[in-house]
Short mmCIF file of C-alpha atoms and ligand atoms in Angstrom, two decimals:
data_model
loop_
_atom_site.label_atom_id
_atom_site.label_comp_id
_atom_site.label_asym_id
_atom_site.label_seq_id
_atom_site.Cartn_x
_atom_site.Cartn_y
_atom_site.Cartn_z
CA MET A 1 -42.56 70.19 -187.01
CA GLY A 2 -42.78 67.86 -184.64
CA ASN A 3 -40.15 65.82 -186.37
CA GLY A 4 -36.21 66.02 -185.28
CA ALA A 5 -33.29 65.20 -187.52
CA ASP A 6 -29.51 64.40 -187.02
CA GLY A 7 -26.45 63.73 -189.04
CA ILE A 8 -22.68 63.93 -189.49
CA PHE A 9 -20.53 65.28 -192.07
CA PHE A 10 -16.88 64.45 -192.73
CA LEU A 11 -14.31 67.43 -193.00
CA THR A 12 -10.80 67.21 -194.41
CA GLY A 13 -8.15 69.50 -193.72
CA LYS A 14 -6.61 71.53 -196.80
CA ASP A 15 -9.31 70.39 -198.93
CA PHE A 16 -10.09 74.02 -199.81
CA ASN A 17 -12.18 72.99 -203.26
CA ASN A 18 -14.81 71.13 -201.03
CA ALA A 19 -14.59 73.57 -198.08
CA GLY A 20 -18.01 74.80 -197.40
CA THR A 21 -19.59 71.49 -198.49
CA ALA A 22 -20.83 70.30 -195.01
CA SER A 23 -22.27 73.65 -194.00
CA SER A 24 -24.24 74.00 -197.33
CA ASN A 25 -25.45 70.61 -196.89
CA LEU A 26 -26.65 71.31 -193.32
CA LYS A 27 -28.32 74.31 -194.79
CA ALA A 28 -30.08 72.08 -197.30
CA VAL A 29 -31.38 69.69 -194.47
CA LEU A 30 -32.58 72.59 -192.41
CA GLU A 31 -34.43 74.16 -195.42
CA ARG A 32 -36.04 70.90 -196.16
CA MET A 33 -37.36 70.78 -192.76
CA GLY A 34 -39.07 74.22 -193.00
CA ILE A 35 -36.94 75.85 -190.46
CA ALA A 36 -37.15 79.65 -190.53
CA GLN A 37 -34.81 81.52 -192.82
CA ASP A 38 -33.20 83.51 -189.90
CA ILE A 39 -32.41 80.59 -187.77
CA ILE A 40 -31.01 78.72 -191.02
CA ARG A 41 -28.99 81.61 -192.09
CA ARG A 42 -27.19 82.03 -188.56
CA THR A 43 -26.65 78.33 -188.41
CA ALA A 44 -25.33 78.24 -191.65
CA ILE A 45 -22.77 81.15 -191.03
CA ALA A 46 -21.73 79.64 -187.80
CA ALA A 47 -21.08 76.14 -189.27
CA PHE A 48 -19.12 77.70 -192.28
CA GLU A 49 -16.84 79.58 -190.05
CA ALA A 50 -16.32 76.26 -187.80
CA GLU A 51 -15.86 74.28 -191.17
CA MET A 52 -13.40 76.72 -192.56
CA ASN A 53 -11.15 76.56 -189.34
CA VAL A 54 -11.01 72.80 -189.55
CA VAL A 55 -9.99 73.04 -193.14
CA ILE A 56 -7.26 75.48 -192.44
CA TYR A 57 -6.13 74.61 -189.01
CA ALA A 58 -6.62 70.70 -188.76
CA VAL A 59 -5.95 67.53 -190.21
CA ALA A 60 -9.54 66.00 -190.19
CA GLY A 61 -12.79 66.64 -188.47
CA MET A 62 -16.76 66.08 -188.47
CA MET A 63 -19.71 68.22 -188.17
CA LYS A 64 -22.52 66.62 -186.14
CA TYR A 65 -26.00 68.05 -186.14
CA ARG A 66 -29.31 67.50 -184.29
CA VAL A 67 -32.39 69.03 -184.92
CA THR A 68 -35.09 68.93 -182.29
CA ASP A 69 -38.53 71.18 -181.98
CA THR A 70 -36.68 73.75 -179.99
CA GLU A 71 -33.06 74.10 -181.00
CA ILE A 72 -30.47 73.07 -183.56
CA SER A 73 -27.28 71.88 -181.83
CA VAL A 74 -23.90 71.46 -183.76
CA THR A 75 -20.58 69.91 -182.92
CA VAL A 76 -17.57 70.43 -184.89
CA GLN A 77 -14.92 68.21 -183.67
CA ASP A 78 -11.23 68.15 -185.15
CA MET A 79 -7.88 66.30 -185.08
CA GLY A 80 -5.37 69.12 -185.53
CA GLN A 81 -3.13 71.42 -183.66
CA GLY A 82 -5.53 72.69 -181.07
CA ILE A 83 -5.74 76.13 -179.56
CA PRO A 84 -3.21 77.11 -176.85
CA ASN A 85 -5.14 80.23 -175.64
CA ILE A 86 -9.06 80.05 -176.40
CA ASP A 87 -9.76 83.40 -174.84
CA LEU A 88 -7.14 84.86 -177.20
CA ALA A 89 -8.46 82.76 -180.11
CA MET A 90 -11.96 84.28 -179.33
CA THR A 91 -10.70 87.71 -179.60
CA GLU A 92 -11.79 89.96 -182.98
CA GLY A 93 -8.47 90.46 -184.98
CA TYR A 94 -6.52 87.65 -183.46
CA SER A 95 -5.08 85.23 -186.16
CA THR A 96 -2.49 82.82 -186.62
CA ALA A 97 -3.27 82.05 -190.40
CA PRO A 98 -0.14 81.63 -192.61
CA ASP A 99 0.40 84.23 -195.67
CA HIS A 100 -0.88 81.58 -198.32
CA ILE A 101 -3.99 81.10 -196.36
CA ARG A 102 -4.50 85.05 -195.95
CA ALA A 103 -3.94 85.34 -199.60
CA MET A 104 -7.32 83.22 -200.03
CA GLY A 105 -9.10 85.78 -197.88
CA PHE A 106 -8.93 84.17 -194.54
CA GLY A 107 -7.11 85.22 -191.42
CA SER A 108 -9.07 88.53 -190.41
CA GLY A 109 -9.62 86.71 -186.99
CA MET A 110 -13.45 87.09 -187.17
CA GLY A 111 -14.51 83.46 -187.68
CA LEU A 112 -15.06 82.67 -183.91
CA PRO A 113 -16.38 86.08 -183.06
CA ASN A 114 -18.72 85.43 -186.13
CA ILE A 115 -19.69 82.14 -184.50
CA LYS A 116 -20.25 83.64 -181.34
CA LYS A 117 -22.43 86.36 -182.78
CA ASN A 118 -24.61 84.14 -184.52
CA THR A 119 -25.25 81.38 -182.13
CA ASP A 120 -27.18 81.29 -178.49
CA ASN A 121 -24.63 79.11 -176.80
CA LEU A 122 -20.95 78.44 -177.66
CA SER A 123 -18.49 76.24 -176.03
CA VAL A 124 -14.59 75.66 -177.22
CA ASN A 125 -12.72 72.88 -175.81
CA SER A 126 -9.22 72.04 -176.89
CA ILE A 127 -6.05 70.08 -176.48
CA VAL A 128 -3.03 71.26 -177.78
CA GLY A 129 -1.82 68.85 -180.06
CA GLU A 130 -4.93 66.52 -180.26
CA GLY A 131 -7.63 68.63 -181.65
CA THR A 132 -10.55 71.04 -180.85
CA THR A 133 -14.11 70.65 -180.32
CA LEU A 134 -16.72 73.33 -180.99
CA GLU A 135 -20.40 73.19 -179.99
CA PHE A 136 -23.09 75.62 -180.50
CA VAL A 137 -26.82 75.83 -180.38
CA ILE A 138 -29.31 77.98 -182.06
CA GLN A 139 -32.67 78.29 -180.35
CA ILE A 140 -35.76 77.74 -182.66
CA LYS A 141 -38.28 80.09 -181.52
CA ASP A 142 -41.84 79.92 -182.61
CA MET B 1 -31.26 99.97 -207.64
CA GLU B 2 -31.39 97.11 -209.79
CA LEU B 3 -28.34 95.01 -210.39
CA GLN B 4 -28.82 95.27 -214.25
CA GLU B 5 -28.61 99.11 -214.03
CA LEU B 6 -25.62 99.08 -212.26
CA ILE B 7 -24.14 96.69 -214.65
CA ASN B 8 -24.95 99.20 -217.45
CA SER B 9 -23.85 102.41 -215.63
CA LEU B 10 -20.43 100.66 -214.78
CA SER B 11 -19.84 98.62 -217.89
CA LEU B 12 -19.12 95.35 -215.87
CA GLU B 13 -18.29 92.14 -217.40
CA VAL B 14 -21.23 89.59 -216.49
CA LYS B 15 -19.19 86.25 -216.07
CA THR B 16 -22.57 84.28 -215.14
CA PRO B 17 -24.81 85.42 -218.10
CA GLU B 18 -27.26 82.62 -217.21
CA LEU B 19 -28.40 83.98 -214.33
CA ASP B 20 -31.27 86.69 -213.77
CA LEU B 21 -29.91 89.98 -213.28
CA HIS B 22 -33.00 91.83 -212.15
CA ARG B 23 -32.56 91.81 -208.46
CA GLU B 24 -32.43 94.78 -205.94
CA VAL B 25 -29.06 95.84 -204.79
CA THR B 26 -29.49 97.22 -201.22
CA GLY B 27 -26.17 98.53 -200.49
CA GLY B 28 -22.55 97.59 -201.06
CA TYR B 29 -19.50 96.34 -199.13
CA ALA B 30 -15.78 96.15 -200.14
CA SER B 31 -13.35 93.69 -198.51
CA ASP B 32 -11.07 91.10 -199.32
CA LEU B 33 -11.53 89.10 -195.94
CA LEU B 34 -14.06 86.76 -196.10
CA SER B 35 -15.08 86.64 -192.27
CA ASP B 36 -15.21 90.43 -192.51
CA VAL B 37 -17.68 90.26 -195.23
CA ILE B 38 -19.68 87.45 -193.14
CA GLY B 39 -19.66 89.42 -190.21
CA ASN B 40 -20.39 93.06 -191.58
CA ALA B 41 -21.99 92.81 -195.23
CA HIS B 42 -25.97 93.08 -195.45
CA LYS B 43 -28.28 91.14 -197.31
CA GLY B 44 -28.78 92.29 -200.97
CA ASN B 45 -25.61 94.19 -201.14
CA ILE B 46 -23.05 94.17 -203.92
CA TRP B 47 -19.78 92.96 -202.68
CA VAL B 48 -16.59 94.23 -204.49
CA THR B 49 -13.24 92.01 -203.93
CA LEU B 50 -10.14 90.73 -205.88
CA GLN B 51 -10.62 87.40 -204.24
CA VAL B 52 -11.35 84.87 -207.11
CA HIS B 53 -11.71 81.45 -205.24
CA LEU B 54 -14.94 79.56 -205.00
CA ASN B 55 -15.10 80.49 -201.38
CA ILE B 56 -16.33 83.87 -202.29
CA VAL B 57 -19.54 82.24 -203.68
CA ALA B 58 -20.13 80.25 -200.34
CA VAL B 59 -19.70 83.57 -198.63
CA ALA B 60 -21.99 85.55 -201.02
CA SER B 61 -24.86 82.65 -200.67
CA LEU B 62 -24.68 82.67 -196.92
CA LYS B 63 -25.21 86.45 -196.76
CA GLU B 64 -27.70 86.47 -199.57
CA LEU B 65 -25.57 89.02 -201.64
CA ALA B 66 -26.92 90.70 -204.82
CA GLY B 67 -23.74 89.65 -206.28
CA ILE B 68 -19.96 89.88 -206.57
CA ILE B 69 -17.77 92.44 -208.75
CA LEU B 70 -14.09 91.32 -209.27
CA VAL B 71 -11.84 94.31 -209.69
CA ASN B 72 -8.84 94.85 -211.81
CA SER B 73 -10.34 92.47 -214.28
CA ARG B 74 -9.60 89.59 -212.25
CA ASN B 75 -10.68 86.27 -213.94
CA PRO B 76 -12.84 84.04 -211.61
CA ASP B 77 -11.52 80.34 -211.44
CA ALA B 78 -13.58 78.15 -213.36
CA ASP B 79 -15.08 76.09 -210.31
CA THR B 80 -15.97 79.45 -208.84
CA LEU B 81 -18.49 80.38 -211.78
CA LYS B 82 -19.79 76.79 -211.82
CA LYS B 83 -20.65 77.29 -207.91
CA ALA B 84 -21.86 80.62 -208.65
CA ASN B 85 -24.25 79.30 -211.48
CA ALA B 86 -25.40 76.48 -208.99
CA GLU B 87 -25.88 79.00 -206.20
CA LYS B 88 -27.43 81.69 -208.30
CA ILE B 89 -25.10 84.50 -207.55
CA PRO B 90 -23.90 86.83 -210.36
CA VAL B 91 -20.21 87.42 -210.79
CA LEU B 92 -19.26 90.36 -212.55
CA THR B 93 -15.87 91.97 -213.33
CA SER B 94 -14.54 95.40 -213.49
CA THR B 95 -11.42 96.76 -215.27
CA LEU B 96 -11.28 99.34 -212.40
CA PRO B 97 -9.46 98.97 -209.26
CA THR B 98 -11.24 98.80 -205.85
CA PHE B 99 -10.79 102.47 -204.85
CA GLU B 100 -12.28 103.99 -208.12
CA LEU B 101 -15.09 101.35 -208.55
CA VAL B 102 -16.26 102.06 -204.81
CA GLY B 103 -16.15 105.63 -205.66
CA LYS B 104 -18.58 105.05 -208.68
CA LEU B 105 -20.85 102.88 -206.54
CA TYR B 106 -21.13 105.53 -203.93
CA ALA B 107 -21.82 108.05 -206.57
CA LEU B 108 -24.51 105.93 -207.72
CA GLY B 109 -26.23 106.05 -204.32
CA LEU B 110 -24.95 103.02 -202.84
CA ARG B 111 -24.10 102.93 -199.31
CA CYS B 112 -22.84 100.25 -196.54
CA ARG B 113 -26.21 99.28 -195.28
N1 ATP C 201 -10.08 74.15 -185.23
C1 ATP C 201 -9.22 74.94 -185.01
N2 ATP C 201 -7.78 74.15 -184.69
C2 ATP C 201 -6.82 75.17 -184.27
N3 ATP C 201 -6.78 76.28 -184.04
C3 ATP C 201 -7.75 76.97 -184.40
C4 ATP C 201 -9.18 76.44 -184.82
N4 ATP C 201 -10.03 77.45 -184.84
C5 ATP C 201 -9.49 78.32 -184.76
N5 ATP C 201 -7.95 78.24 -184.32
C6 ATP C 201 -7.18 79.36 -183.83
O1 ATP C 201 -8.00 80.64 -183.64
C7 ATP C 201 -7.43 81.63 -184.58
C8 ATP C 201 -8.85 82.50 -184.45
O2 ATP C 201 -9.73 81.86 -185.36
P1 ATP C 201 -10.95 82.55 -186.22
O3 ATP C 201 -11.83 81.72 -186.85
O4 ATP C 201 -11.61 83.44 -185.13
O5 ATP C 201 -10.02 83.59 -187.13
P2 ATP C 201 -9.26 83.08 -188.44
O6 ATP C 201 -9.51 81.75 -188.79
O7 ATP C 201 -7.62 83.23 -188.00
O8 ATP C 201 -9.46 84.11 -189.56
P3 ATP C 201 -11.02 84.34 -190.22
O9 ATP C 201 -11.88 83.15 -189.51
O10 ATP C 201 -11.44 85.55 -190.09
O11 ATP C 201 -10.92 84.05 -191.45
C9 ATP C 201 -6.93 80.98 -185.73
O12 ATP C 201 -6.20 81.85 -186.35
C10 ATP C 201 -6.36 79.77 -184.97
O13 ATP C 201 -5.06 80.14 -184.45
MG1 MG C 202 -11.39 81.22 -189.02
#
């Protein structure tokens, strides 16, 4: 490789018809860079789950990525309701998704655990009433 | 088992006729919860669901699934089919409810793996 890349995508709350666009764009960037399939798959899954949470629970947000020779780091930051108890939110099965969101297939409380499972490092910071910032890293092993 | 064989055996309706249906199906997963599918389905699986929103295509593509079967003759949204064609994810429908369709898939030898 030898070359890095970085970029940013904007996310809009409640915009379900464009939801998933940022993560598929990120996936396309990584494919163009020739990153290994497995690394791309894990990154895309984590990015999709984070993106959907912004669409569902926040007003707006952004996804920033940076790719180096050794790792992919992604920051998903939103303006939204925030998470009062992060440990609880990270628990598999815990969800506050309302019924109309559940009807679309969300709300199993597995999004954050899926991010955790697919990344090498995850940090979640949140201020109630202001927003949430997720940062995750996927190591690129050669 | 090949997807085309499965379509014939179960008389599935193909909603994405432009796509190549000669692809290997490694197993199956049934769920209406997207993150459950992301967490637990395997590459090459056929996915049985009643969800018709276009996000099912994003999930199937992320997990490299062999295709999606909608149960109870559910009709996919127009946007879903557009995205399915773009992402090359076959979308099929069955008149059967989930329970019966999954029983038949199991009888054909598919497992959750
Ligand atoms: N960006 C966010 N802003 C505010 N709350 C959030 C955010 N992300 C997650 N949460 C809270 O954490 C809970 C768990 O999130 P998680 O993604 O694990 O599950 P879910 O979104 O409820 O369901 P699933 O992801 O399985 O469809 C959510 O129900 C919500 O209460
Ligand atoms: Mg979620």
